[in-house]
PDB file of C-alpha atoms in Angstrom:
ATOM      1  CA  MET A   1      -2.400 -46.423  16.919  1.00 51.00           C
ATOM      2  CA  TYR A   2      -4.105 -44.081  14.482  1.00 55.00           C
ATOM      3  CA  ASN A   3      -6.144 -41.316  16.111  1.00 66.00           C
ATOM      4  CA  ALA A   4      -7.971 -39.125  13.587  1.00 66.00           C
ATOM      5  CA  THR A   5      -9.160 -36.687  16.255  1.00 78.00           C
ATOM      6  CA  GLU A   6      -5.609 -35.845  17.334  1.00 79.00           C
ATOM      7  CA  GLN A   7      -4.483 -35.391  13.740  1.00 72.00           C
ATOM      8  CA  PHE A   8      -7.392 -33.084  12.952  1.00 75.00           C
ATOM      9  CA  ALA A   9      -6.697 -31.107  16.128  1.00 82.00           C
ATOM     10  CA  GLU A  10      -3.046 -30.672  15.084  1.00 79.00           C
ATOM     11  CA  PHE A  11      -4.141 -29.733  11.584  1.00 76.00           C
ATOM     12  CA  ASN A  12      -6.527 -27.113  12.993  1.00 82.00           C
ATOM     13  CA  LYS A  13      -3.794 -25.705  15.255  1.00 87.00           C
ATOM     14  CA  ALA A  14      -1.580 -25.291  12.209  1.00 83.00           C
ATOM     15  CA  ASN A  15      -4.410 -23.548  10.342  1.00 83.00           C
ATOM     16  CA  VAL A  16      -4.991 -21.147  13.235  1.00 90.00           C
ATOM     17  CA  ALA A  17      -1.258 -20.400  13.376  1.00 90.00           C
ATOM     18  CA  GLN A  18      -1.208 -19.677   9.631  1.00 89.00           C
ATOM     19  CA  ALA A  19      -4.271 -17.437   9.877  1.00 91.00           C
ATOM     20  CA  THR A  20      -2.667 -15.567  12.764  1.00 93.00           C
ATOM     21  CA  LYS A  21       0.536 -15.033  10.751  1.00 93.00           C
ATOM     22  CA  PHE A  22      -1.491 -13.834   7.775  1.00 93.00           C
ATOM     23  CA  ALA A  23      -3.432 -11.371   9.936  1.00 95.00           C
ATOM     24  CA  ALA A  24      -0.225 -10.071  11.531  1.00 95.00           C
ATOM     25  CA  VAL A  25       1.446  -9.570   8.136  1.00 95.00           C
ATOM     26  CA  SER A  26      -1.691  -7.872   6.802  1.00 95.00           C
ATOM     27  CA  LEU A  27      -1.829  -5.443   9.715  1.00 96.00           C
ATOM     28  CA  GLU A  28       1.901  -4.765   9.501  1.00 96.00           C
ATOM     29  CA  ASN A  29       1.657  -3.975   5.788  1.00 96.00           C
ATOM     30  CA  ALA A  30      -1.439  -1.841   6.264  1.00 96.00           C
ATOM     31  CA  GLU A  31       0.459   0.145   8.892  1.00 97.00           C
ATOM     32  CA  LYS A  32       3.385   0.637   6.488  1.00 96.00           C
ATOM     33  CA  PHE A  33       1.067   1.926   3.749  1.00 96.00           C
ATOM     34  CA  VAL A  34      -0.791   4.252   6.134  1.00 97.00           C
ATOM     35  CA  LYS A  35       2.479   5.719   7.468  1.00 97.00           C
ATOM     36  CA  PHE A  36       3.812   6.105   3.947  1.00 96.00           C
ATOM     37  CA  ASN A  37       0.687   7.837   2.664  1.00 96.00           C
ATOM     38  CA  LEU A  38       0.471  10.084   5.719  1.00 97.00           C
ATOM     39  CA  GLY A  39       4.082  11.107   5.168  1.00 96.00           C
ATOM     40  CA  ALA A  40       3.350  11.764   1.499  1.00 95.00           C
ATOM     41  CA  ALA A  41       0.328  13.888   2.428  1.00 96.00           C
ATOM     42  CA  LYS A  42       2.446  15.937   4.841  1.00 96.00           C
ATOM     43  CA  THR A  43       5.067  16.449   2.143  1.00 94.00           C
ATOM     44  CA  VAL A  44       2.470  17.550  -0.410  1.00 93.00           C
ATOM     45  CA  PHE A  45       0.976  19.974   2.098  1.00 95.00           C
ATOM     46  CA  ALA A  46       4.395  21.458   2.899  1.00 95.00           C
ATOM     47  CA  GLN A  47       5.178  21.815  -0.800  1.00 92.00           C
ATOM     48  CA  SER A  48       1.818  23.471  -1.417  1.00 92.00           C
ATOM     49  CA  VAL A  49       2.511  26.015   1.288  1.00 94.00           C
ATOM     50  CA  GLU A  50       5.974  26.605  -0.137  1.00 93.00           C
ATOM     51  CA  GLY A  51       4.494  27.023  -3.607  1.00 91.00           C
ATOM     52  CA  ALA A  52       1.849  29.475  -2.412  1.00 92.00           C
ATOM     53  CA  GLN A  53       4.502  31.526  -0.625  1.00 93.00           C
ATOM     54  CA  ALA A  54       6.719  31.481  -3.712  1.00 91.00           C
ATOM     55  CA  VAL A  55       3.846  32.599  -5.963  1.00 90.00           C
ATOM     56  CA  ALA A  56       3.023  35.385  -3.525  1.00 90.00           C
ATOM     57  CA  ALA A  57       6.626  36.605  -3.756  1.00 90.00           C
ATOM     58  CA  VAL A  58       6.716  36.656  -7.594  1.00 88.00           C
ATOM     59  CA  LYS A  59       7.589  40.096  -8.943  1.00 89.00           C
ATOM     60  CA  ASP A  60       7.336  39.580 -12.737  1.00 89.00           C
ATOM     61  CA  VAL A  61       6.120  37.182 -15.416  1.00 89.00           C
ATOM     62  CA  GLN A  62       9.593  35.671 -16.007  1.00 89.00           C
ATOM     63  CA  ASP A  63       9.826  34.668 -12.320  1.00 88.00           C
ATOM     64  CA  LEU A  64       6.371  33.105 -12.573  1.00 88.00           C
ATOM     65  CA  ILE A  65       7.383  31.048 -15.638  1.00 89.00           C
ATOM     66  CA  GLU A  66      10.576  29.862 -13.930  1.00 89.00           C
ATOM     67  CA  LEU A  67       8.638  29.036 -10.793  1.00 90.00           C
ATOM     68  CA  ARG A  68       6.067  27.056 -12.767  1.00 89.00           C
ATOM     69  CA  THR A  69       8.827  25.055 -14.467  1.00 88.00           C
ATOM     70  CA  LYS A  70      10.569  24.422 -11.152  1.00 90.00           C
ATOM     71  CA  PHE A  71       7.386  23.175  -9.491  1.00 89.00           C
ATOM     72  CA  ALA A  72       6.406  21.056 -12.497  1.00 87.00           C
ATOM     73  CA  GLU A  73       9.774  19.301 -12.440  1.00 87.00           C
ATOM     74  CA  ALA A  74       9.550  18.855  -8.665  1.00 89.00           C
ATOM     75  CA  GLY A  75       6.032  17.462  -9.052  1.00 88.00           C
ATOM     76  CA  VAL A  76       7.166  14.855 -11.551  1.00 86.00           C
ATOM     77  CA  GLN A  77      10.120  13.922  -9.330  1.00 88.00           C
ATOM     78  CA  ASN A  78       7.804  13.594  -6.339  1.00 90.00           C
ATOM     79  CA  ALA A  79       5.346  11.455  -8.298  1.00 89.00           C
ATOM     80  CA  VAL A  80       8.140   9.180  -9.487  1.00 87.00           C
ATOM     81  CA  GLY A  81       9.543   8.928  -5.960  1.00 89.00           C
ATOM     82  CA  TYR A  82       6.099   8.212  -4.523  1.00 92.00           C
ATOM     83  CA  SER A  83       5.437   5.546  -7.152  1.00 89.00           C
ATOM     84  CA  ARG A  84       8.838   3.948  -6.596  1.00 88.00           C
ATOM     85  CA  HIS A  85       8.427   3.780  -2.812  1.00 93.00           C
ATOM     86  CA  PHE A  86       4.809   2.574  -3.083  1.00 92.00           C
ATOM     87  CA  TYR A  87       5.915  -0.133  -5.502  1.00 89.00           C
ATOM     88  CA  GLU A  88       8.703  -1.211  -3.141  1.00 91.00           C
ATOM     89  CA  LEU A  89       6.222  -1.508  -0.270  1.00 93.00           C
ATOM     90  CA  ALA A  90       3.847  -3.501  -2.465  1.00 92.00           C
ATOM     91  CA  THR A  91       6.664  -5.774  -3.613  1.00 89.00           C
ATOM     92  CA  GLU A  92       7.726  -6.424  -0.015  1.00 92.00           C
ATOM     93  CA  ALA A  93       4.136  -7.221   0.949  1.00 93.00           C
ATOM     94  CA  GLN A  94       3.737  -9.559  -2.021  1.00 89.00           C
ATOM     95  CA  ALA A  95       6.937 -11.397  -1.063  1.00 89.00           C
ATOM     96  CA  GLU A  96       5.689 -11.828   2.511  1.00 93.00           C
ATOM     97  CA  TYR A  97       2.324 -13.145   1.308  1.00 91.00           C
ATOM     98  CA  SER A  98       4.050 -15.530  -1.099  1.00 87.00           C
ATOM     99  CA  ALA A  99       6.261 -16.847   1.686  1.00 89.00           C
ATOM    100  CA  LEU A 100       3.190 -17.366   3.865  1.00 91.00           C
ATOM    101  CA  ALA A 101       1.411 -19.194   1.044  1.00 87.00           C
ATOM    102  CA  GLU A 102       4.417 -21.459   0.508  1.00 86.00           C
ATOM    103  CA  GLU A 103       4.655 -22.172   4.215  1.00 88.00           C
ATOM    104  CA  ALA A 104       0.915 -22.824   4.519  1.00 86.00           C
ATOM    105  CA  PHE A 105       0.895 -25.138   1.516  1.00 83.00           C
ATOM    106  CA  GLY A 106       3.950 -26.976   2.835  1.00 83.00           C
ATOM    107  CA  THR A 107       2.309 -27.427   6.226  1.00 82.00           C
ATOM    108  CA  TYR A 108      -0.931 -28.516   4.595  1.00 81.00           C
ATOM    109  CA  SER A 109       0.827 -31.008   2.290  1.00 80.00           C
ATOM    110  CA  LYS A 110       2.845 -32.432   5.152  1.00 81.00           C
ATOM    111  CA  GLY A 111      -0.261 -32.800   7.322  1.00 78.00           C
ATOM    112  CA  ILE A 112      -2.272 -34.472   4.567  1.00 78.00           C
ATOM    113  CA  THR A 113       0.605 -36.811   3.744  1.00 78.00           C
ATOM    114  CA  GLN A 114       0.962 -37.804   7.401  1.00 77.00           C
ATOM    115  CA  TRP A 115      -2.785 -38.309   7.666  1.00 76.00           C
ATOM    116  CA  VAL A 116      -2.852 -40.523   4.565  1.00 76.00           C
ATOM    117  CA  ASP A 117       0.137 -42.516   5.815  1.00 77.00           C
ATOM    118  CA  SER A 118      -1.450 -43.058   9.210  1.00 77.00           C
ATOM    119  CA  ALA A 119      -4.856 -43.846   7.742  1.00 73.00           C
ATOM    120  CA  SER A 120      -3.381 -46.264   5.201  1.00 76.00           C
ATOM    121  CA  LYS A 121      -1.792 -48.299   7.983  1.00 78.00           C
ATOM    122  CA  GLN A 122      -5.244 -48.792   9.486  1.00 76.00           C
ATOM    123  CA  ALA A 123      -7.061 -49.216   6.165  1.00 72.00           C
ATOM    124  CA  PRO A 124      -8.654 -52.529   5.317  1.00 76.00           C
ATOM    125  CA  ALA A 125      -6.926 -54.922   2.970  1.00 76.00           C
ATOM    126  CA  GLY A 126      -7.342 -54.093  -0.702  1.00 77.00           C
ATOM    127  CA  SER A 127      -7.426 -50.337  -0.265  1.00 77.00           C
ATOM    128  CA  ASP A 128      -3.878 -49.926  -1.548  1.00 79.00           C
ATOM    129  CA  VAL A 129      -5.079 -48.660  -4.934  1.00 81.00           C
ATOM    130  CA  ALA A 130      -7.167 -45.876  -3.369  1.00 79.00           C
ATOM    131  CA  VAL A 131      -4.371 -44.870  -0.996  1.00 77.00           C
ATOM    132  CA  ASN A 132      -1.818 -44.773  -3.814  1.00 81.00           C
ATOM    133  CA  ALA A 133      -4.195 -42.723  -5.971  1.00 82.00           C
ATOM    134  CA  PHE A 134      -4.638 -40.241  -3.129  1.00 77.00           C
ATOM    135  CA  LYS A 135      -0.872 -40.031  -2.585  1.00 80.00           C
ATOM    136  CA  SER A 136      -0.402 -39.499  -6.323  1.00 85.00           C
ATOM    137  CA  THR A 137      -2.953 -36.684  -6.274  1.00 84.00           C
ATOM    138  CA  ILE A 138      -1.145 -35.020  -3.382  1.00 80.00           C
ATOM    139  CA  ALA A 139       2.192 -35.285  -5.207  1.00 81.00           C
ATOM    140  CA  ALA A 140       0.677 -33.847  -8.409  1.00 85.00           C
ATOM    141  CA  THR A 141      -0.873 -30.969  -6.473  1.00 82.00           C
ATOM    142  CA  ALA A 142       2.467 -30.202  -4.809  1.00 80.00           C
ATOM    143  CA  ALA A 143       4.210 -30.236  -8.197  1.00 83.00           C
ATOM    144  CA  ALA A 144       1.569 -27.932  -9.686  1.00 84.00           C
ATOM    145  CA  PHE A 145       1.915 -25.540  -6.748  1.00 80.00           C
ATOM    146  CA  ASP A 146       5.702 -25.497  -7.207  1.00 81.00           C
ATOM    147  CA  GLN A 147       5.298 -24.670 -10.909  1.00 85.00           C
ATOM    148  CA  PHE A 148       2.783 -21.947 -10.067  1.00 81.00           C
ATOM    149  CA  GLN A 149       5.169 -20.441  -7.506  1.00 78.00           C
ATOM    150  CA  LYS A 150       8.061 -20.496  -9.979  1.00 82.00           C
ATOM    151  CA  ALA A 151       5.941 -18.868 -12.682  1.00 82.00           C
ATOM    152  CA  SER A 152       4.689 -16.245 -10.226  1.00 77.00           C
ATOM    153  CA  LYS A 153       8.231 -15.410  -9.176  1.00 76.00           C
ATOM    154  CA  GLN A 154       9.254 -15.005 -12.824  1.00 81.00           C
ATOM    155  CA  VAL A 155       6.306 -12.704 -13.533  1.00 80.00           C
ATOM    156  CA  VAL A 156       7.069 -10.628 -10.426  1.00 75.00           C
ATOM    157  CA  SER A 157      10.728 -10.428 -11.418  1.00 79.00           C
ATOM    158  CA  MET A 158       9.873  -9.276 -14.949  1.00 80.00           C
ATOM    159  CA  ALA A 159       7.343  -6.747 -13.665  1.00 77.00           C
ATOM    160  CA  ASP A 160       9.906  -5.463 -11.180  1.00 75.00           C
ATOM    161  CA  ALA A 161      12.484  -4.999 -13.914  1.00 79.00           C
ATOM    162  CA  ASN A 162       9.949  -3.184 -16.118  1.00 78.00           C
ATOM    163  CA  VAL A 163       8.818  -0.853 -13.328  1.00 75.00           C
ATOM    164  CA  ARG A 164      12.394  -0.038 -12.386  1.00 75.00           C
ATOM    165  CA  ALA A 165      13.274   0.647 -16.028  1.00 79.00           C
ATOM    166  CA  ALA A 166      10.211   2.877 -16.497  1.00 76.00           C
ATOM    167  CA  THR A 167      11.000   4.768 -13.284  1.00 72.00           C
ATOM    168  CA  ALA A 168      14.606   5.266 -14.334  1.00 75.00           C
ATOM    169  CA  GLN A 169      13.476   6.481 -17.764  1.00 76.00           C
ATOM    170  CA  ALA A 170      10.969   8.919 -16.251  1.00 70.00           C
ATOM    171  CA  THR A 171      13.606  10.287 -13.893  1.00 68.00           C
ATOM    172  CA  LYS A 172      16.097  10.565 -16.750  1.00 73.00           C
ATOM    173  CA  SER A 173      13.533  12.378 -18.923  1.00 70.00           C
ATOM    174  CA  VAL A 174      12.791  14.928 -16.223  1.00 62.00           C
ATOM    175  CA  LYS A 175      16.473  15.557 -15.543  1.00 64.00           C
ATOM    176  CA  GLY A 176      17.154  15.837 -19.282  1.00 64.00           C
ATOM    177  CA  LYS A 177      14.632  18.672 -19.678  1.00 59.00           C
ATOM    178  CA  LYS A 178      16.482  20.971 -17.290  1.00 53.00           C
TER     179      LYS A 178
END
């Protein structure tokens, strides 16, 4: 027998589970970014101290020019490294969120389909057209979501390739100036 209350309760449990997963992934990624940025801040501080000590030890103008060049190159390398690592963290987070969205949509679609199937068995005679229209809408929505996911993955893949190429070029340019 069809029991709408039980189905809605199951649907709500699934929604709570998805929200909990989303919150956990969000906190995990926030922690990664905080640790990364704290580490970067510590590195910048250490390099600043090293730079101040090196400037204090400079004996002539030529040493100062060489030191400036050395620290400029190191600064560019650090910026490229920071950007690369930050991008990798962001890419990982985006992949996790995409997986959650796919899972949530799959759960949602499955739940709605089951609800429609159960409800259609209890529906009055002559409601076949409405039930079929609803099922068709669900199928079209699922197909649109699949196309959106595929397009998103292609865009992310192209952006990833472009960022990696730009990072490699920046690193190559800095190394080529030595």
